[in-house]
XYZ file of N, CA, C and O in Angstrom:
620
model
N -4.928 -6.023 13.899
C -4.813 -6.000 15.330
C -3.387 -6.393 15.681
O -2.827 -7.298 15.110
N -2.825 -5.704 16.643
C -1.448 -5.998 17.002
C -1.380 -7.249 17.861
O -2.388 -7.702 18.418
N -0.209 -7.767 17.956
C 0.006 -8.993 18.715
C -0.259 -8.755 20.204
O -0.801 -9.597 20.894
N 0.119 -7.569 20.702
C -0.073 -7.243 22.108
C -1.558 -7.185 22.448
O -1.995 -7.698 23.472
N -2.356 -6.594 21.588
C -3.790 -6.479 21.841
C -4.450 -7.855 21.857
O -5.339 -8.115 22.670
N -4.045 -8.755 20.969
C -4.656 -10.082 20.943
C -4.257 -10.889 22.170
O -5.069 -11.647 22.704
N -3.015 -10.748 22.670
C -2.615 -11.483 23.859
C -3.322 -10.931 25.093
O -3.677 -11.676 25.997
N -3.578 -9.625 25.136
C -4.315 -9.033 26.246
C -5.751 -9.537 26.240
O -6.316 -9.843 27.289
N -6.348 -9.641 25.063
C -7.722 -10.145 24.954
C -7.797 -11.587 25.456
O -8.741 -11.964 26.135
N -6.783 -12.410 25.126
C -6.783 -13.801 25.583
C -6.680 -13.874 27.101
O -7.307 -14.724 27.725
N -5.877 -12.981 27.710
C -5.753 -12.967 29.166
C -7.085 -12.608 29.809
O -7.468 -13.180 30.827
N -7.806 -11.666 29.257
C -9.110 -11.281 29.785
C -10.086 -12.457 29.704
O -10.845 -12.711 30.638
N -10.086 -13.149 28.583
C -10.996 -14.284 28.429
C -10.682 -15.385 29.442
O -11.577 -15.982 30.031
N -9.398 -15.656 29.664
C -9.023 -16.694 30.630
C -9.401 -16.276 32.049
O -9.848 -17.089 32.855
N -9.239 -15.003 32.347
C -9.604 -14.516 33.670
C -11.109 -14.651 33.892
O -11.561 -15.110 34.940
N -11.885 -14.266 32.908
C -13.348 -14.366 33.025
C -13.771 -15.837 33.168
O -14.650 -16.173 33.969
N -13.133 -16.733 32.414
C -13.451 -18.157 32.523
C -13.127 -18.682 33.921
O -13.894 -19.464 34.501
N -12.025 -18.227 34.488
C -11.647 -18.660 35.839
C -12.643 -18.146 36.866
O -13.027 -18.872 37.801
N -13.097 -16.902 36.729
C -14.065 -16.337 37.673
C -15.385 -17.098 37.596
O -15.999 -17.418 38.624
N -15.837 -17.420 36.389
C -17.097 -18.162 36.238
C -16.974 -19.563 36.834
O -17.895 -20.046 37.519
N -15.846 -20.216 36.592
C -15.658 -21.556 37.154
C -15.660 -21.516 38.673
O -16.271 -22.367 39.340
N -15.008 -20.516 39.245
C -14.981 -20.368 40.700
C -16.383 -20.110 41.245
O -16.786 -20.664 42.268
N -17.135 -19.261 40.542
C -18.507 -18.967 40.979
C -19.370 -20.217 40.948
O -20.197 -20.453 41.853
N -19.205 -21.054 39.921
C -19.974 -22.302 39.856
C -19.624 -23.238 41.005
O -20.507 -23.901 41.578
N -18.340 -23.296 41.328
C -17.912 -24.178 42.426
C -18.501 -23.688 43.743
O -19.028 -24.465 44.544
N -18.436 -22.385 43.983
C -18.941 -21.834 45.255
C -20.448 -22.021 45.368
O -20.960 -22.396 46.424
N -21.180 -21.760 44.288
C -22.633 -21.953 44.350
C -22.978 -23.424 44.530
O -23.993 -23.753 45.151
N -22.178 -24.288 43.988
C -22.423 -25.724 44.176
C -22.267 -26.126 45.627
O -23.030 -26.957 46.141
N -21.296 -25.559 46.344
C -21.110 -25.881 47.757
C -22.258 -25.335 48.596
O -22.740 -25.982 49.508
N -22.694 -24.135 48.280
C -23.758 -23.548 49.100
C -25.098 -24.232 48.839
O -25.967 -24.239 49.693
N -25.313 -24.796 47.672
C -26.579 -25.448 47.352
C -26.604 -26.910 47.787
O -27.657 -27.535 47.798
N -25.472 -27.465 48.115
C -25.416 -28.877 48.502
C -26.081 -29.067 49.874
O -26.017 -28.191 50.731
N -26.710 -30.191 50.055
C -27.325 -30.447 51.368
C -26.258 -30.577 52.452
O -25.117 -30.958 52.185
N -26.619 -30.272 53.656
C -25.671 -30.293 54.775
C -25.206 -31.695 55.098
O -24.142 -31.890 55.657
N -25.947 -32.716 54.754
C -25.590 -34.088 55.113
C -24.802 -34.799 54.009
O -24.656 -36.005 54.005
N -24.314 -34.031 53.012
C -23.565 -34.663 51.928
C -22.270 -35.248 52.464
O -21.603 -34.655 53.306
N -21.909 -36.387 51.945
C -20.654 -36.994 52.393
C -19.508 -36.554 51.482
O -19.692 -35.855 50.493
N -18.307 -36.946 51.793
C -17.117 -36.507 51.057
C -17.098 -37.072 49.643
O -16.477 -36.514 48.748
N -17.784 -38.180 49.412
C -17.840 -38.772 48.083
C -18.577 -37.860 47.102
O -18.155 -37.687 45.956
N -19.680 -37.225 47.557
C -20.426 -36.315 46.701
C -19.617 -35.059 46.380
O -19.662 -34.537 45.263
N -18.888 -34.573 47.328
C -18.067 -33.360 47.126
C -16.961 -33.651 46.108
O -16.679 -32.835 45.226
N -16.340 -34.792 46.176
C -15.276 -35.157 45.235
C -15.832 -35.270 43.821
O -15.203 -34.828 42.845
N -17.041 -35.843 43.691
C -17.663 -35.934 42.375
C -17.955 -34.550 41.810
O -17.774 -34.293 40.613
N -18.429 -33.658 42.680
C -18.747 -32.299 42.220
C -17.481 -31.562 41.754
O -17.474 -30.911 40.709
N -16.415 -31.674 42.513
C -15.148 -31.011 42.143
C -14.615 -31.589 40.839
O -14.142 -30.852 39.962
N -14.715 -32.877 40.668
C -14.251 -33.510 39.429
C -15.087 -33.024 38.246
O -14.561 -32.730 37.164
N -16.389 -32.924 38.440
C -17.260 -32.433 37.375
C -16.951 -30.985 37.008
O -16.930 -30.610 35.824
N -16.688 -30.134 38.010
C -16.348 -28.730 37.750
C -15.023 -28.636 36.997
O -14.865 -27.810 36.083
N -14.066 -29.500 37.377
C -12.771 -29.488 36.692
C -12.927 -29.897 35.226
O -12.318 -29.301 34.325
N -13.751 -30.896 34.980
C -13.978 -31.353 33.607
C -14.645 -30.246 32.790
O -14.279 -29.994 31.636
N -15.633 -29.570 33.397
C -16.274 -28.451 32.704
C -15.261 -27.333 32.387
O -15.289 -26.735 31.312
N -14.374 -27.069 33.315
C -13.339 -26.049 33.085
C -12.404 -26.432 31.944
O -12.033 -25.604 31.112
N -12.023 -27.695 31.895
C -11.131 -28.170 30.827
C -11.827 -28.086 29.476
O -11.242 -27.648 28.484
N -13.099 -28.497 29.440
C -13.851 -28.418 28.177
C -13.995 -26.964 27.730
O -13.822 -26.641 26.553
N -14.295 -26.058 28.668
C -14.417 -24.625 28.329
C -13.116 -24.046 27.797
O -13.107 -23.274 26.828
N -11.990 -24.422 28.420
C -10.692 -23.936 27.943
C -10.375 -24.464 26.550
O -9.832 -23.746 25.704
N -10.726 -25.745 26.291
C -10.473 -26.325 24.971
C -11.306 -25.620 23.901
O -10.822 -25.334 22.800
N -12.565 -25.313 24.219
C -13.411 -24.595 23.257
C -12.853 -23.207 22.995
O -12.796 -22.745 21.846
N -12.410 -22.534 24.046
C -11.840 -21.189 23.896
C -10.575 -21.220 23.031
O -10.388 -20.379 22.152
N -9.698 -22.201 23.250
C -8.478 -22.314 22.437
C -8.819 -22.626 20.985
O -8.183 -22.131 20.065
N -9.839 -23.453 20.765
C -10.225 -23.798 19.396
C -10.734 -22.560 18.653
O -10.442 -22.374 17.475
N -11.475 -21.701 19.341
C -11.967 -20.467 18.715
C -10.802 -19.552 18.333
O -10.839 -18.886 17.313
N -9.774 -19.513 19.164
C -8.626 -18.641 18.887
C -7.759 -19.175 17.760
O -7.032 -18.421 17.124
N -7.814 -20.494 17.502
C -6.963 -21.091 16.480
C -7.542 -20.995 15.074
O -6.894 -21.378 14.110
N -8.759 -20.516 14.934
C -9.364 -20.410 13.606
C -8.548 -19.466 12.735
O -8.074 -18.433 13.188
N -8.429 -19.839 11.501
C -7.661 -19.013 10.575
C -8.526 -17.866 10.084
O -9.667 -18.059 9.667
N -7.962 -16.678 10.111
C -8.664 -15.510 9.593
C -8.332 -15.362 8.122
O -7.230 -15.692 7.691
N -9.269 -14.840 7.347
C -8.951 -14.623 5.928
C -7.861 -13.559 5.802
O -7.774 -12.655 6.628
N -7.011 -13.672 4.806
C -5.926 -12.699 4.660
C -6.477 -11.307 4.368
O -7.520 -11.149 3.737
N -5.753 -10.308 4.835
C -6.162 -8.917 4.611
C -5.927 -8.558 3.148
O -4.846 -8.763 2.610
N -6.957 -8.019 2.512
C -6.863 -7.615 1.119
C -7.029 -6.107 1.069
O -8.011 -5.573 1.586
N -6.079 -5.418 0.467
C -6.139 -3.965 0.354
C -7.283 -3.598 -0.582
O -7.342 -4.075 -1.710
N -8.222 -2.737 -0.127
C -9.370 -2.416 -0.988
C -8.997 -1.593 -2.212
O -9.725 -1.578 -3.186
N -7.869 -0.918 -2.179
C -7.432 -0.133 -3.345
C -6.099 -0.699 -3.826
O -5.041 -0.247 -3.404
N -6.135 -1.706 -4.679
C -4.874 -2.302 -5.129
C -4.065 -1.319 -5.983
O -4.625 -0.451 -6.656
N -2.766 -1.475 -5.920
C -1.882 -0.612 -6.713
C -1.994 -1.007 -8.186
O -2.121 -2.190 -8.511
N -1.969 -0.029 -9.061
C -2.070 -0.369 -10.482
C -0.822 -1.096 -10.969
O 0.273 -0.891 -10.450
N -0.998 -1.931 -11.957
C 0.139 -2.643 -12.536
C 1.005 -1.661 -13.312
O 0.494 -0.744 -13.957
N 2.311 -1.848 -13.283
C 3.158 -0.971 -14.093
C 2.947 -1.243 -15.590
O 2.635 -2.369 -15.990
N 3.109 -0.208 -16.356
C 2.935 -0.335 -17.803
C 4.099 -1.108 -18.405
O 5.227 -1.031 -17.917
N 3.862 -1.839 -19.481
C 4.976 -2.538 -20.137
C 5.927 -1.524 -20.774
O 5.535 -0.401 -21.099
N 7.193 -1.890 -20.952
C 8.191 -0.942 -21.472
C 7.825 -0.349 -22.827
O 8.114 0.822 -23.084
N 7.180 -1.088 -23.691
C 6.856 -0.549 -25.016
C 5.844 0.591 -24.915
O 5.780 1.447 -25.793
N 5.024 0.590 -23.865
C 4.065 1.675 -23.660
C 4.675 2.779 -22.812
O 4.475 3.962 -23.054
N 5.456 2.388 -21.809
C 6.043 3.337 -20.870
C 7.012 4.292 -21.553
O 7.219 5.403 -21.109
N 7.581 3.895 -22.652
C 8.551 4.763 -23.319
C 7.887 6.002 -23.899
O 8.555 6.964 -24.244
N 6.563 6.017 -23.997
C 5.843 7.199 -24.476
C 5.495 8.164 -23.343
O 4.882 9.190 -23.578
N 5.880 7.859 -22.136
C 5.641 8.733 -20.990
C 6.881 9.597 -20.753
O 7.930 9.107 -20.351
N 6.737 10.883 -20.980
C 7.840 11.829 -20.789
C 7.719 12.480 -19.415
O 6.607 12.773 -18.964
N 8.831 12.746 -18.736
C 8.769 13.354 -17.403
C 8.297 14.811 -17.476
O 8.891 15.635 -18.176
N 7.250 15.128 -16.739
C 6.672 16.470 -16.763
C 7.608 17.499 -16.135
O 7.530 18.686 -16.467
N 8.500 17.073 -15.256
C 9.404 18.037 -14.620
C 10.408 18.620 -15.610
O 11.049 19.619 -15.325
N 10.535 18.038 -16.791
C 11.458 18.552 -17.803
C 10.846 19.679 -18.639
O 11.539 20.295 -19.448
N 9.565 19.937 -18.468
C 8.906 20.990 -19.236
C 9.330 22.354 -18.687
O 9.155 22.649 -17.511
N 9.912 23.169 -19.554
C 10.328 24.518 -19.166
C 9.762 25.516 -20.162
O 9.280 25.152 -21.229
N 9.870 26.758 -19.797
C 9.381 27.827 -20.654
C 10.537 28.793 -20.884
O 11.247 29.162 -19.940
N 10.732 29.212 -22.125
C 11.815 30.138 -22.456
C 11.224 31.268 -23.300
O 10.346 31.056 -24.127
N 11.709 32.471 -23.065
C 11.215 33.644 -23.796
C 12.146 33.888 -24.988
O 13.326 34.118 -24.830
N 11.568 33.832 -26.202
C 12.324 34.034 -27.432
C 11.564 35.046 -28.287
O 10.395 34.815 -28.621
N 12.239 36.158 -28.618
C 11.653 37.212 -29.438
C 10.315 37.692 -28.878
O 9.343 37.884 -29.602
N 10.252 37.813 -27.560
C 9.055 38.331 -26.908
C 7.939 37.314 -26.734
O 6.866 37.657 -26.245
N 8.135 36.070 -27.102
C 7.099 35.042 -26.958
C 7.598 33.946 -26.029
O 8.783 33.606 -26.029
N 6.653 33.401 -25.260
C 6.987 32.266 -24.394
C 6.904 30.976 -25.207
O 5.916 30.727 -25.894
N 7.951 30.191 -25.153
C 7.998 28.906 -25.857
C 8.152 27.777 -24.825
O 8.999 27.861 -23.934
N 7.334 26.775 -24.946
C 7.472 25.585 -24.093
C 8.480 24.635 -24.717
O 8.538 24.479 -25.937
N 9.237 23.988 -23.855
C 10.318 23.141 -24.328
C 10.583 22.048 -23.296
O 10.554 22.297 -22.094
N 10.798 20.845 -23.769
C 11.290 19.784 -22.897
C 12.805 19.821 -22.967
O 13.404 19.502 -23.998
N 13.431 20.266 -21.875
C 14.871 20.478 -21.863
C 15.673 19.218 -22.102
O 15.397 18.165 -21.526
N 16.689 19.347 -22.966
C 17.515 18.200 -23.335
C 18.298 17.650 -22.135
O 18.400 16.438 -21.953
N 18.854 18.547 -21.332
C 19.658 18.114 -20.182
C 18.792 17.309 -19.204
O 19.197 16.244 -18.735
N 17.603 17.797 -18.920
C 16.689 17.094 -18.005
C 16.252 15.751 -18.597
O 16.197 14.745 -17.887
N 15.951 15.727 -19.877
C 15.529 14.469 -20.505
C 16.633 13.414 -20.435
O 16.369 12.237 -20.191
N 17.867 13.824 -20.643
C 18.965 12.843 -20.588
C 19.143 12.264 -19.190
O 19.553 11.124 -19.037
N 18.831 13.085 -18.164
C 18.950 12.597 -16.786
C 17.808 11.667 -16.385
O 18.011 10.712 -15.645
N 16.596 11.958 -16.854
C 15.423 11.274 -16.312
C 14.689 10.362 -17.287
O 13.791 9.639 -16.878
N 15.037 10.382 -18.552
C 14.303 9.613 -19.558
C 15.308 8.785 -20.345
O 16.228 9.323 -20.970
N 15.140 7.479 -20.349
C 16.155 6.602 -20.938
C 16.010 6.401 -22.440
O 16.879 5.788 -23.060
N 14.958 6.917 -23.076
C 14.736 6.699 -24.504
C 14.898 7.994 -25.312
O 14.193 8.199 -26.303
N 15.805 8.864 -24.914
C 15.975 10.154 -25.598
C 16.347 9.947 -27.065
O 15.880 10.679 -27.945
N 17.137 8.943 -27.338
C 17.600 8.716 -28.713
C 16.477 8.296 -29.664
O 16.630 8.364 -30.883
N 15.340 7.845 -29.119
C 14.237 7.411 -29.981
C 13.224 8.521 -30.249
O 12.273 8.294 -30.996
N 13.397 9.696 -29.663
C 12.458 10.795 -29.900
C 12.577 11.274 -31.346
O 13.673 11.275 -31.923
N 11.470 11.708 -31.956
C 11.510 12.122 -33.370
C 12.347 13.396 -33.573
O 12.216 14.365 -32.842
N 13.204 13.367 -34.587
C 14.077 14.515 -34.879
C 13.284 15.740 -35.314
O 13.752 16.862 -35.149
N 12.122 15.539 -35.876
C 11.302 16.670 -36.328
C 10.911 17.587 -35.169
O 10.616 18.745 -35.395
N 10.861 17.062 -33.962
C 10.416 17.841 -32.806
C 11.574 18.537 -32.092
O 11.352 19.321 -31.175
N 12.797 18.251 -32.480
C 13.972 18.848 -31.833
C 14.118 20.308 -32.262
O 13.999 20.632 -33.446
N 14.378 21.196 -31.314
C 14.581 22.615 -31.593
C 15.691 23.163 -30.722
O 15.928 22.696 -29.610
N 16.337 24.208 -31.257
C 17.307 24.988 -30.492
C 16.807 26.417 -30.471
O 16.554 27.001 -31.519
N 16.660 26.974 -29.282
C 16.196 28.349 -29.118
C 17.319 29.171 -28.516
O 17.956 28.771 -27.542
N 17.545 30.346 -29.103
C 18.558 31.263 -28.585
C 17.894 32.599 -28.292
O 17.112 33.113 -29.085
N 18.214 33.158 -27.143
C 17.869 34.548 -26.877
C 19.147 35.244 -26.425
O 20.233 34.664 -26.477
N 19.062 36.436 -25.971
C 20.288 37.198 -25.659
C 21.112 36.580 -24.533
O 22.328 36.690 -24.520
N 20.447 35.961 -23.577
C 21.177 35.488 -22.393
C 21.469 33.990 -22.390
O 22.378 33.555 -21.705
N 20.706 33.228 -23.109
C 20.899 31.776 -23.024
C 20.475 31.077 -24.305
O 19.746 31.631 -25.110
N 20.965 29.869 -24.455
C 20.501 29.046 -25.571
C 20.007 27.734 -24.976
O 20.616 27.173 -24.066
N 18.880 27.276 -25.474
C 18.269 26.053 -24.962
C 18.049 25.080 -26.096
O 17.681 25.463 -27.199
N 18.285 23.793 -25.781
C 18.026 22.727 -26.742
C 17.005 21.774 -26.130
O 17.041 21.512 -24.937
N 16.108 21.275 -26.973
C 15.120 20.343 -26.458
C 14.073 20.013 -27.503
O 14.280 20.209 -28.702
N 12.954 19.527 -27.020
C 11.881 19.062 -27.893
C 10.593 19.833 -27.613
O 10.291 20.162 -26.458
N 9.851 20.109 -28.679
C 8.574 20.809 -28.540
C 7.507 19.814 -28.070
O 7.284 18.780 -28.710
N 6.816 20.121 -26.973
C 5.819 19.179 -26.445
C 4.631 18.973 -27.383
O 4.119 17.856 -27.494
N 4.189 20.005 -28.077
C 3.042 19.848 -28.984
C 3.381 18.891 -30.120
O 2.550 18.067 -30.520
N 4.586 18.972 -30.625
C 5.014 18.069 -31.697
C 5.094 16.628 -31.191
O 4.661 15.698 -31.861
N 5.630 16.447 -29.985
C 5.748 15.101 -29.425
C 4.376 14.486 -29.172
O 4.191 13.280 -29.335
N 3.391 15.308 -28.797
C 2.039 14.812 -28.593
C 1.466 14.209 -29.875
O 0.734 13.235 -29.847
N 1.809 14.798 -31.003
C 1.327 14.284 -32.287
C 1.888 12.892 -32.582
O 1.291 12.118 -33.315
N 3.039 12.585 -32.009
C 3.657 11.277 -32.205
C 3.263 10.279 -31.101
O 3.798 9.186 -31.030
N 2.346 10.667 -30.217
C 1.837 9.735 -29.193
C 2.493 9.852 -27.848
O 2.175 9.086 -26.936
N 3.403 10.797 -27.654
C 4.044 10.968 -26.359
C 3.151 11.800 -25.446
O 2.329 12.592 -25.893
N 3.312 11.613 -24.157
C 2.523 12.380 -23.183
C 3.401 12.715 -21.975
O 4.356 11.996 -21.666
N 3.043 13.796 -21.297
C 3.768 14.225 -20.099
C 3.117 13.591 -18.876
O 1.897 13.635 -18.709
N 3.931 13.010 -18.031
C 3.432 12.396 -16.797
C 4.355 12.779 -15.651
O 5.531 13.082 -15.847
N 3.798 12.763 -14.453
C 4.620 12.988 -13.256
C 5.243 11.675 -12.855
O 4.545 10.703 -12.614
N 6.537 11.648 -12.796
C 7.248 10.413 -12.425
C 7.677 10.441 -10.992
O 7.753 11.385 -10.344
């Protein structure tokens, strides 16, 4: 709840309390006998004032109660420790290149160097260089890396 909404609610409660107190005072005057002296009227006004003060104190006490802190029902997962996180390869580095009429999947070396800080620890057995007529690509085979425990994730 915003701060503005809670202050508006408090104003409404105070207004309602004032209206009720006024109504009690007016009904007290109309119900009093006609021969009442000024001493009885002063006692009645003092009693109404005391009731108003007690009501305001109770209302303030209700507003001062501490609310339990808000807890997000879906907490964010803890980040993985670095020794585990190093096995997460960026999925955006996965490319496909056509070599000798076949599509080959490859984790591009240039992309890995930009987005993955453990390139030097990748197994050399998975490193490949592919050449076709128009381009040459260097990188790692994803199937081979999977055998060593690496996985593709969206970062």
